[in-house]
XYZ file of C-alpha atoms in Angstrom:
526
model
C 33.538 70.070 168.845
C 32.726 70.648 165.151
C 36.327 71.726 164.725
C 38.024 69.061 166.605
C 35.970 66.609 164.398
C 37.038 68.567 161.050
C 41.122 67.836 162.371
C 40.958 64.771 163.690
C 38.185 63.102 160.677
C 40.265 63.602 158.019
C 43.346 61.804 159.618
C 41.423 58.634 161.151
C 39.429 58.161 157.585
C 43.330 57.679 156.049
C 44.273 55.556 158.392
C 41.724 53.185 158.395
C 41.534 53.801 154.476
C 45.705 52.702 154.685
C 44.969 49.886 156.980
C 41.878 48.517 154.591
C 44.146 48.829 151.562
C 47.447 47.158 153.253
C 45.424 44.328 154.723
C 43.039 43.419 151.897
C 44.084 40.514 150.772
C 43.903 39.206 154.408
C 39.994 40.554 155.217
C 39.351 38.614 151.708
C 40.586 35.672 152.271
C 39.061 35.156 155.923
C 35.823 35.949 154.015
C 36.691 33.583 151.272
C 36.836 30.857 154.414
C 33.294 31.886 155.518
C 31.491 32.772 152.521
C 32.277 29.273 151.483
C 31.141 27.745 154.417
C 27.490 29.987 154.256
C 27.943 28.816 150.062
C 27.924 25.653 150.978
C 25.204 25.564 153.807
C 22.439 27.320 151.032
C 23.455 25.209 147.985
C 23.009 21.829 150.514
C 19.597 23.112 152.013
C 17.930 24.341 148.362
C 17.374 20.755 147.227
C 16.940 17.980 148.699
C 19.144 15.672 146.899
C 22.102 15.203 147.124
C 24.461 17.218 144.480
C 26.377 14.739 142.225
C 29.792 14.212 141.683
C 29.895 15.840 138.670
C 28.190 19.016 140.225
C 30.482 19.590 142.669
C 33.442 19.331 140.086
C 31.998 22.194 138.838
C 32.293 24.052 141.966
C 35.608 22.827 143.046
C 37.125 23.847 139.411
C 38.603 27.393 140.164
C 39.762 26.331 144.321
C 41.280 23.144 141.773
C 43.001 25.504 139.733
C 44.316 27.450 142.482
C 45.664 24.240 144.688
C 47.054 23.028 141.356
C 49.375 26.495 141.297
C 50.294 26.294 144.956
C 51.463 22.662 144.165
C 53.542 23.316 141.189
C 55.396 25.462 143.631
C 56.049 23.281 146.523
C 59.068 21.387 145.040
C 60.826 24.108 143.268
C 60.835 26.703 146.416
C 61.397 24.231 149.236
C 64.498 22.683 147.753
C 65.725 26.024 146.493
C 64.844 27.989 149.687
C 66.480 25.577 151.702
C 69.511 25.056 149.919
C 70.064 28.834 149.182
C 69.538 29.260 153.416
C 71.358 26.511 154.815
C 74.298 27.557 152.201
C 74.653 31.283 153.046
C 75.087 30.395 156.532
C 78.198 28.713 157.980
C 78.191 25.091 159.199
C 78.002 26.341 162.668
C 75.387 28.925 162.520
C 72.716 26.543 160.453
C 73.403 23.852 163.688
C 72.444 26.219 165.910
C 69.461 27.497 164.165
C 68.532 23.718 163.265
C 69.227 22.319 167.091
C 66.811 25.704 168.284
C 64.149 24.364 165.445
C 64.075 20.671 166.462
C 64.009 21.471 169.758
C 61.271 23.593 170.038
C 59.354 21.368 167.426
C 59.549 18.803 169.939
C 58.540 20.469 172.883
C 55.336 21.570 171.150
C 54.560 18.312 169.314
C 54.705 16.662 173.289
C 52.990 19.321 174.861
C 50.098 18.816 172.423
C 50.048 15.074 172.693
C 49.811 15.193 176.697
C 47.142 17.847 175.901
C 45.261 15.161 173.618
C 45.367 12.662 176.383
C 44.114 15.042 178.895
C 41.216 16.064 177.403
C 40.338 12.890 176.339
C 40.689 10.933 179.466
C 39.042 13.686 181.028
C 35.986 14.376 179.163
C 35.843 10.545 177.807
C 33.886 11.319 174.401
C 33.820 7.938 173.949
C 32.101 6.383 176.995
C 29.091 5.080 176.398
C 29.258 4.338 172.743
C 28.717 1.517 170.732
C 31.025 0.667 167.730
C 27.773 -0.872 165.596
C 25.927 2.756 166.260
C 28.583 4.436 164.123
C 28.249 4.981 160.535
C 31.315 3.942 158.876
C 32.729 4.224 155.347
C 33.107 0.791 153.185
C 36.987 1.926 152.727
C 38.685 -0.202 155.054
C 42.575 0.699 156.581
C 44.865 -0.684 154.622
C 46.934 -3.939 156.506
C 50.210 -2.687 157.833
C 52.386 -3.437 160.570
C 54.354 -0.608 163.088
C 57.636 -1.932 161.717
C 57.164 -2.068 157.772
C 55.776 1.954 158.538
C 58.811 2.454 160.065
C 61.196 0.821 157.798
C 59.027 2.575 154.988
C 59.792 5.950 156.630
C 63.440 6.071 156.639
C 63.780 4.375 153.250
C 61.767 7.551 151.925
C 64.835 9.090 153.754
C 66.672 8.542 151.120
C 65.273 7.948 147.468
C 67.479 6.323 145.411
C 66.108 8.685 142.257
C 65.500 12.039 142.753
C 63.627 12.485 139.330
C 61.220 9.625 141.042
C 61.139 11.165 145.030
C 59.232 14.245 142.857
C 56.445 12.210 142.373
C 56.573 8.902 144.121
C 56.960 7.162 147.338
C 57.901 3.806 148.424
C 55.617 1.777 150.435
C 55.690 -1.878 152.001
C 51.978 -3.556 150.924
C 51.078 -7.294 153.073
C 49.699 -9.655 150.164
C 46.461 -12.060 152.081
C 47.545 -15.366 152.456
C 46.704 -17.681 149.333
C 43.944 -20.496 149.710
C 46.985 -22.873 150.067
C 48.423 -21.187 152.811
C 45.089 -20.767 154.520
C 44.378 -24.614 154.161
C 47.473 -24.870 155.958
C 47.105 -22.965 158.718
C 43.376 -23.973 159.242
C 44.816 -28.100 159.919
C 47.741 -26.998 162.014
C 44.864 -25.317 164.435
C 42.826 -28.097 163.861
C 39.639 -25.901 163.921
C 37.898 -22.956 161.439
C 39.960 -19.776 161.434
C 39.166 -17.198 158.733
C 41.845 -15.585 157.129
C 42.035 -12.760 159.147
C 43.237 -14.983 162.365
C 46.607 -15.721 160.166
C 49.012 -12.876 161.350
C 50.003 -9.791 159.585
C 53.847 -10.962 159.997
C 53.271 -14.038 158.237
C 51.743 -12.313 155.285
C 53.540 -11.926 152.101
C 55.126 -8.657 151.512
C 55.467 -7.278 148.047
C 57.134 -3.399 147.143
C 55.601 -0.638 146.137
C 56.264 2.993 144.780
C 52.963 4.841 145.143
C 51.955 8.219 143.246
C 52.959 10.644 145.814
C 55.156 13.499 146.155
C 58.349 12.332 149.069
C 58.747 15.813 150.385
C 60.540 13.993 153.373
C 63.378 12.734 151.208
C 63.687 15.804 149.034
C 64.006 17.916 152.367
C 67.192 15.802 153.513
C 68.293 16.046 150.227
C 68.626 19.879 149.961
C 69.794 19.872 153.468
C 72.475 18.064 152.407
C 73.395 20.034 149.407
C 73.165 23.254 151.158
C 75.386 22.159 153.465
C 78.155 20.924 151.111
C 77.681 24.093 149.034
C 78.503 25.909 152.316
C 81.664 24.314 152.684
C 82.565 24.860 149.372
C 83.233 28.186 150.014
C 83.724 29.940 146.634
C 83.752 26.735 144.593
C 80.145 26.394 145.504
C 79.335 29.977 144.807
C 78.017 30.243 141.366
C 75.731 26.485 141.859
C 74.664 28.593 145.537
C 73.799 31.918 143.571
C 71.484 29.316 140.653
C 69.266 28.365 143.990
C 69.353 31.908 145.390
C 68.304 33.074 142.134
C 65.612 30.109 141.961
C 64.683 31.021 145.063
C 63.666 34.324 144.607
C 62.089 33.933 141.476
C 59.950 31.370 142.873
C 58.908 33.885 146.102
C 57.847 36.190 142.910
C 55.662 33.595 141.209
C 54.070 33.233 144.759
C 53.271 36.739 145.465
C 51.242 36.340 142.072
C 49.475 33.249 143.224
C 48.662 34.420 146.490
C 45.851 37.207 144.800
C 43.944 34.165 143.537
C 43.787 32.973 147.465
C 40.256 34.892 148.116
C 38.801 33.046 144.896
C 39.902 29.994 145.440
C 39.703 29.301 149.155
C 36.008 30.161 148.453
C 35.189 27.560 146.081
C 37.583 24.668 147.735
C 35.683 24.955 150.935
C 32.100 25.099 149.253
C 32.686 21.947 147.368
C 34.073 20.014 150.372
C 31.668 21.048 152.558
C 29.002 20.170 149.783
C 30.614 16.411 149.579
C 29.926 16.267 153.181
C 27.923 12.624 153.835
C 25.761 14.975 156.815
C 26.128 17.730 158.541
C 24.394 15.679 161.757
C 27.272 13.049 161.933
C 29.446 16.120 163.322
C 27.012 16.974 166.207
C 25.627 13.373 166.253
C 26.784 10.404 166.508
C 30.726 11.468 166.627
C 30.217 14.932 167.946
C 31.884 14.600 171.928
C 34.568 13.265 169.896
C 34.519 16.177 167.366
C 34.176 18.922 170.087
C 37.230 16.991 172.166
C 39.738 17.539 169.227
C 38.079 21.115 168.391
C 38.863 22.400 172.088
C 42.490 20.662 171.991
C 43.705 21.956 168.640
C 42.045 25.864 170.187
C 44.174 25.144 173.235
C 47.096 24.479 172.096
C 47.129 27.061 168.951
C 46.016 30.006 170.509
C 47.094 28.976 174.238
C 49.680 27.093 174.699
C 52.073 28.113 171.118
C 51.049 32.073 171.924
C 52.139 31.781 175.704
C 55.182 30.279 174.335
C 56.261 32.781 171.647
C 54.953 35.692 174.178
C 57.446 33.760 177.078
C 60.228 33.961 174.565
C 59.872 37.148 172.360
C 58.473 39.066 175.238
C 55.693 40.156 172.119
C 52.382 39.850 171.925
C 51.477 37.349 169.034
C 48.505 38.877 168.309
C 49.633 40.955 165.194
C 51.871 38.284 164.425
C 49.117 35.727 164.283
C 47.164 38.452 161.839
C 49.805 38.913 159.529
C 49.302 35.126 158.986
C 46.311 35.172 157.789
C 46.401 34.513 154.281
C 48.329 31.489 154.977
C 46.471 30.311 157.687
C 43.122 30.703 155.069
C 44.933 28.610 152.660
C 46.046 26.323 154.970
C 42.818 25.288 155.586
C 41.077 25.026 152.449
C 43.699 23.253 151.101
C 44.296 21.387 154.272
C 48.219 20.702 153.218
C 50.726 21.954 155.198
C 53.050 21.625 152.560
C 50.520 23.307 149.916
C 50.889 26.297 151.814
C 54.188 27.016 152.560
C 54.791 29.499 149.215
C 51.892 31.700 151.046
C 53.625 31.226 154.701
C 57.180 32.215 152.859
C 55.767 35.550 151.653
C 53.494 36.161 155.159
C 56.418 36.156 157.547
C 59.223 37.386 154.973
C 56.972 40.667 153.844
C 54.665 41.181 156.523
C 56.501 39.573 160.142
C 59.882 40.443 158.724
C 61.265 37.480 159.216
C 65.240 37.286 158.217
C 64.486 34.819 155.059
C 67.700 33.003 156.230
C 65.709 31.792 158.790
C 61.877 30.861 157.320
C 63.794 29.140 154.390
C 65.288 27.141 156.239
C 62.592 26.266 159.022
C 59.169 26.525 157.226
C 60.410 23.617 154.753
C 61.629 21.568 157.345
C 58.354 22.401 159.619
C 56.062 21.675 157.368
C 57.193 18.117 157.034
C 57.876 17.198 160.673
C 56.350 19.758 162.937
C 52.710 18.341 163.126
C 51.541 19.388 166.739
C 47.648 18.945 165.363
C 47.902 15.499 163.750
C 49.960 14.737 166.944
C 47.085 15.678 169.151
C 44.408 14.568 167.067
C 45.757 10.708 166.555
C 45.971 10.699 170.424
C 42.790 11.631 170.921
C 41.182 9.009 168.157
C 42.969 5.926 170.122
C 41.484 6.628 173.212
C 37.882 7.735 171.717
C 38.338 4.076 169.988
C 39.254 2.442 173.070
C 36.421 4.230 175.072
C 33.860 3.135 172.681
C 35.093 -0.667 172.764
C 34.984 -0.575 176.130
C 38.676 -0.965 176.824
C 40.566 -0.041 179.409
C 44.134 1.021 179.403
C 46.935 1.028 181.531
C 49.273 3.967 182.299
C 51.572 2.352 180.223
C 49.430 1.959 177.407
C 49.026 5.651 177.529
C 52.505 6.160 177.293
C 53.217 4.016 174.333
C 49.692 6.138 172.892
C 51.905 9.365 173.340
C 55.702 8.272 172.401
C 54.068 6.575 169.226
C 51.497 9.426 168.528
C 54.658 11.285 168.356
C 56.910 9.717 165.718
C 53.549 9.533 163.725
C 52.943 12.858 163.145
C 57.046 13.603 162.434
C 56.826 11.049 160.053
C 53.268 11.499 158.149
C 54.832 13.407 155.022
C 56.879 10.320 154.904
C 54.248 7.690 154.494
C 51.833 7.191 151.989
C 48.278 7.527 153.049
C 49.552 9.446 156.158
C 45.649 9.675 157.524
C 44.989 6.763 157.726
C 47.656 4.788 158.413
C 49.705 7.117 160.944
C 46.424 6.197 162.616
C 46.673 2.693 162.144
C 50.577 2.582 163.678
C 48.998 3.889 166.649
C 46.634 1.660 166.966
C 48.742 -1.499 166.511
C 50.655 -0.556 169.462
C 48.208 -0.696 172.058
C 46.487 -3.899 170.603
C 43.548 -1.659 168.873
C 41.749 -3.326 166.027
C 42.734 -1.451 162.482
C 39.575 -1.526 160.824
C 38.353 0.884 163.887
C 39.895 3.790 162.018
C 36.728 3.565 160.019
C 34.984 4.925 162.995
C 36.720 8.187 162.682
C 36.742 8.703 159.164
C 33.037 10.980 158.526
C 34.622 13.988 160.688
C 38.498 13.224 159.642
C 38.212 15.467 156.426
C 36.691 18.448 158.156
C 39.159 17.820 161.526
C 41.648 17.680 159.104
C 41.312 21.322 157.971
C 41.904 22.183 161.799
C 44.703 20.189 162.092
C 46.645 21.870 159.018
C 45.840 24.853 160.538
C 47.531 24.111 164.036
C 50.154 23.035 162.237
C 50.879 25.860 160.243
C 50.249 27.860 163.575
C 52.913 26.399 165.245
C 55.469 26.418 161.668
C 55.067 30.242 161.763
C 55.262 30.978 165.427
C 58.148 28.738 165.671
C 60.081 30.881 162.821
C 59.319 33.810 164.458
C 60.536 32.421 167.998
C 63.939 31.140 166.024
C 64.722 34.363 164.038
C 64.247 36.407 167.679
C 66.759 33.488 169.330
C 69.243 33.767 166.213
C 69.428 37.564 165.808
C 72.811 37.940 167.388
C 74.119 35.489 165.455
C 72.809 36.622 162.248
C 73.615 40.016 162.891
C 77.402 38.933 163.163
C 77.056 37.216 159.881
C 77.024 39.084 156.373
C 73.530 40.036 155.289
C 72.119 37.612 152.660
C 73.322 37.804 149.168
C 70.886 41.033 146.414
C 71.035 40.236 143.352
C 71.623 43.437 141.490
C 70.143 44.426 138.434
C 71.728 46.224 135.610
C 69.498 48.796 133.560
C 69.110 48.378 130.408
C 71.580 50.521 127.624
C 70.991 51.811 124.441
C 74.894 51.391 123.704
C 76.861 49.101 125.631
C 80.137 51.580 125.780
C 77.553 52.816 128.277
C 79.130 50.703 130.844
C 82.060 51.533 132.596
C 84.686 50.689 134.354
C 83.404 52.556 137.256
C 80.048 50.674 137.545
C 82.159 47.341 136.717
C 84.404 47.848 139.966
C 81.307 48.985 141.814
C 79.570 45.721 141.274
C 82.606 44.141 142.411
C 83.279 46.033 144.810
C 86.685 47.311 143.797
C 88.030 51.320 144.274
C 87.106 53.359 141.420
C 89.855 55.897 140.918
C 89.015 59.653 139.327
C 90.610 58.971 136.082
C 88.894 55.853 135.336
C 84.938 57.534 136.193
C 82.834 57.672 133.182
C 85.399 55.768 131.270
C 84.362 52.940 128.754
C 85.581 49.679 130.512
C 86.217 48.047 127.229
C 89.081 51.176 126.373
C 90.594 51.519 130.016
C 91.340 47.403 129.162
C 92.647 47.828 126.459
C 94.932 50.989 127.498
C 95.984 48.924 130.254
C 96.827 45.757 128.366
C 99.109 47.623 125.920
C-alpha cells in the first residue's frame, strides 16, 4: 500500500499542482466575488452608521481603476474585432454565421421572457401588496413615450458623427406643458386637472445628445465596414490587415488587464454592496419579487441555455461554463455586458478555443442585443407592478408584456438610461403608471449584477454553439490571417532573398539561399 501511495502521490500532487497553477486566475476571481461580498457584510455591521459617500470612494478606487481599463477597451476591440472577422470571411459565410447568431439570440431571449411570465403568474410575488408599503427612491422615471424610444433607437442606428457615437447618444426629452398651456387645457375641461392629466403626446419635445457611449451604432458601423472591406478583395487588404493588427494588439492589452480582475472585482462589489440603502429591503418588503427573478435568471442560465448548447454540441457545458469564469466574475461586478467583453474575448479564444473568426464577430454583436436576463427580468417587474396595484390582465396584455419585453432588451444599449426606461416602454404598453418603476428600483442594482451575468451566459454559450454549427464551413475557408514577425538583425544584408520569398510565399531556388536580397536585385536588374 505504502508503495502504491509512493507511485501514484507524486503524480496526483502535479496534477492538481498544474490544475491550481492553470486555473488561478479563475479560483481568484470567484473569491474576489465573495470576499467582497463577506468585505462588505463586516465593514456594514462594525458601525452603526452609515459609511459616507466619501468613504466608500475610497473603497471603490482600485475596482474604479480597473472598470476604467476595461472601458478604455470596449471601443477599440469591438470595432476592430468585428471588422477584422466579418472581413476575413466571405459575404456568404459571415450571413450564415450572422443568420445562426440572430437566430439563436432570439430563441433564447423568448424562451426567457415566457419563463419570466411563468414564474411570475405562477408564484404572484406581488399579490397582496400595497404600492404605499414600498420604500421608493425620490428619482422619478423620466417622461417618455413607446414611440419617441423607438424612434430614438434606430436613430442611434446610425450616428451621423462617429467621433460623437464614441461618447454620446441621442435621446428624445418631453418638455411639461408651460402655465399657458396648462391654463388652457384646464378651461377647455372646464374643471381642475393638474398637469400631469395633459398627455405625454401633447408635450413639447426638445433633442438631446446625452453623455453615453452608442455601442449600438458603432456595432452597425463596423459591420458595415467589414463587410465592404470583404468585397474589396485585395484593395481592402492593407485597411483589413490595420484592424487585424488593432485587433490583436488590443486582445494583448486585455490579457494584461485581466490579472487586475481578482483586485478589482473585490473592491467594486464591497463598495456597492456598502451603498446598499438595507440589506432587509431584499428579503423584506420586495423579497417574493427578488427571489422570482433570482430563480428565473438560475433557470434559464444554467437550465435552459446548458440543455441547449448540450442538445446542439452533444458536450457537456460544464467545463465550458468554468473556463468562463473570469468573465463571468467581471461581468458581475461591473454589471456591463459590454465592460466585459475584452475578458469574454480572451476566455473563449484561449481557454474554449473558440475560432476568433467567430467570438469577434458574435460577442460584439451579443453583447449589445442578446439580453435574455434584462428580457426576463422587465417581464417579471410589469406583472409584480400590476399584482401589487391590483390589476388584472388579459391574455393579451400578456402578450404585448412579452413581444415588447422583447424589443426592450435588444434595444437597451441603444437607449439612454436603458434601466429605467426599457422599463418604462413596457409599462406604457399595458396602461401601467411610469412612476411605478420606482417600486423596483432598491433591488434593481443588485438584480442587475444577475442579469449581466445571464447575459454574458448566454453571449458565450451562444459562440460556442455557433463556432460548433460553422466548423465545416470554416474549415473550407483559409485559416485567419498570423502576422509574422521578423527578428531583429545586427546587419540588414542579413536578410535574404530566401526569407523575402518565404514571407511571400514564392519558390526559393538553391542559388538564391543565403543570398543578400538587395545583390540578387541588383544582378537581376542589370
Amino acid at each position: 500500500m505504502s508503495k502504491f501511495r509512493q507511485e501514484t502521490w507524486p503524480a496526483f500532487e502535479s496534477k492538481v499542482t498544474g490544475c491550481m497553477r492553470s486555473n488561478a486566475l479563475t479560483i481568484l476571481s470567484v473569491l474576489g466575488v465573495l470576499s467582497g461580498g463577506i468585505l462588505a457584510v463586516i465593514l456594514r455591521y462594525a458601525r452603526d452608521g452609515r459609511y459616507t459617500q466619501r468613504e466608500i470612494a475610497y473603497v471603490m478606487f482600485p475596482g474604479d481603476l480597473f472598470l476604467r481599463m476595461l472601458k478604455a477597451l470596449i471601443i477599440p476591440l469591438i470595432v476592430s474585432s468585428l471588422i477584422s472577422a466579418i472581413g476575413s470571411l466571405d459575404l456568404k459565410m459571415s450571413g450564415k454565421i450572422g443568420a445562426r447568431a440572430v437566430a439563436y439570440y432570439m430563441s433564447t431571449t423568448c424562451c426567457a421572457v415566457v419563463l419570466g411570465i411563468i414564474l411570475a403568474t405562477s408564484i404572484r410575488p406581488g399579490k397582496g401588496g400595497n404600492v404605499d408599503e414600498i420604500s421608493r427612491p425620490t428619482q422619478g422615471a423620466r417622461p417618455t413615450t413607446t414611440p419617441d424610444l423607438l424612434m430614438d433607437l434606430v436613430r442611434n442606428l446610425f450616428p451621423p458623427n462617429l467621433i460623437q457615437a464614441c461618447i454620446a447618444q441621442y435621446k428624445t426629452v418631453l418638455v411639461p406643458p408651460t402655465d399657458e398651456q396648462f391654463l388652457a387645457a384646464m378651461n377647455a375641461t372646464e374643471g381642475p386637472i393638474n398637469k400631469t392629466a395633459i398627455p405625454l403626446s401633447e408635450w413639447r419635445m426638445k433633442y438631446e445628445i446625452e453623455p453615453s457611449t452608442n455601442i449600438l451604432g458603432l456595432v452597425v458601423f463596423a459591420l458595415v465596414l467589414g463587410i465592404t472591406l470583404g468585397k474589396m478583395g485585395p484593395k481592402g487588404k492593407p485597411l483589413l490587415d490595420l484592424f487585424s493588427c488593432l485587433s490583436e494588439a488590443f486582445m494583448i492589452i486585455t490579457s494584461w488587464v485581466i490579472h487586475l480582475s481578482p483586485i478589482g472585482v473585490l473592491f467594486l462589489v464591497t463598495a456597492q454592496m456598502l451603498e446598499m440603502e438595507s440589506f432587509e429591503v431584499i428579503v423584506g418588503q420586495l423579497g417574493m419579487y427578488f427571489l422570482t427573478v433570482m430563480l428565473g435568471l438560475f433557470t434559464h442560465g444554467f437550465i435552459v441555455l446548458t440543455s441547449m448548447y448540450f442538445l446542439i454540441t452533444k458536450r457537456m457545458p460544464f467545463q465550458f461554463i468554468g473556463n468562463m469564469a473570469e468573465a463571468l466574475a467581471t461581468a458581475f461586478a461591473t454589471s456591463s455586458s459590454t465592460a466585459t467583453v475584452p475578458v469574454a474575448l480572451a476566455c473563449l479564444e484561449d481557454k474554449n478555443g473558440i475560432d476568433p473568426r467567430v467570438t469577434r464577430f458574435v460577442m460584439p454583436i451579443g453583447a449589445t442585443i442578446n439580453m435574455d436576463g434584462t428580457a426576463l427580468y422587465e417581464a417579471v417587474a410589469a406583472l409584480f407592478i400590476a399584482q401589487v396595484r391590483g390589476i388584472s390582465l388579459t391574455l393579451g396584455n400578456i402578450i404585448a408584456i412579452s413581444i415588447t419585453s422583447t424589443a426592450a432588451s435588444i434595444g437597451a444599449a441603444g437607449i439612454p438610461q436603458a434601466g429605467l426606461v426599457t422599463m418604462v416602454m413596457v409599462l406604457d404598453t399595458v396602461g401601467l403608471p411610469a412612476e411605478d418603476v420606482t417600486l423596483i428600483l432598491a433591488v434593481d442594482w443588485f438584480l442587475d449584477r444577475f442579469r449581466t451575468f445571464t447575459n454574458v451566459l448566454g453571449d458565450s454559450l451562444g459562440a460556442g454553439i455557433v463556432n460548433h454549427l460553422s466548423k465545416k464551413d470554416l474549415s473550407e475557408m483559409p485559416p485567419p490571417q498570423q502576422f509574422v514577425t521578423i527578428p531583429p538583425m545586427a546587419n540588414p544584408d542579413d536578410f535574404t532573398l530566401e526569407m523575402e520569398k518565404e514571407l511571400n510565399g514564392m519558390a526559393v531556388t538553391t542559388a538564391e539561399r543565403s543570398q543578400p536580397a538587395e545583390d540578387v536585385w541588383q544582378s537581376t536588374s542589370m
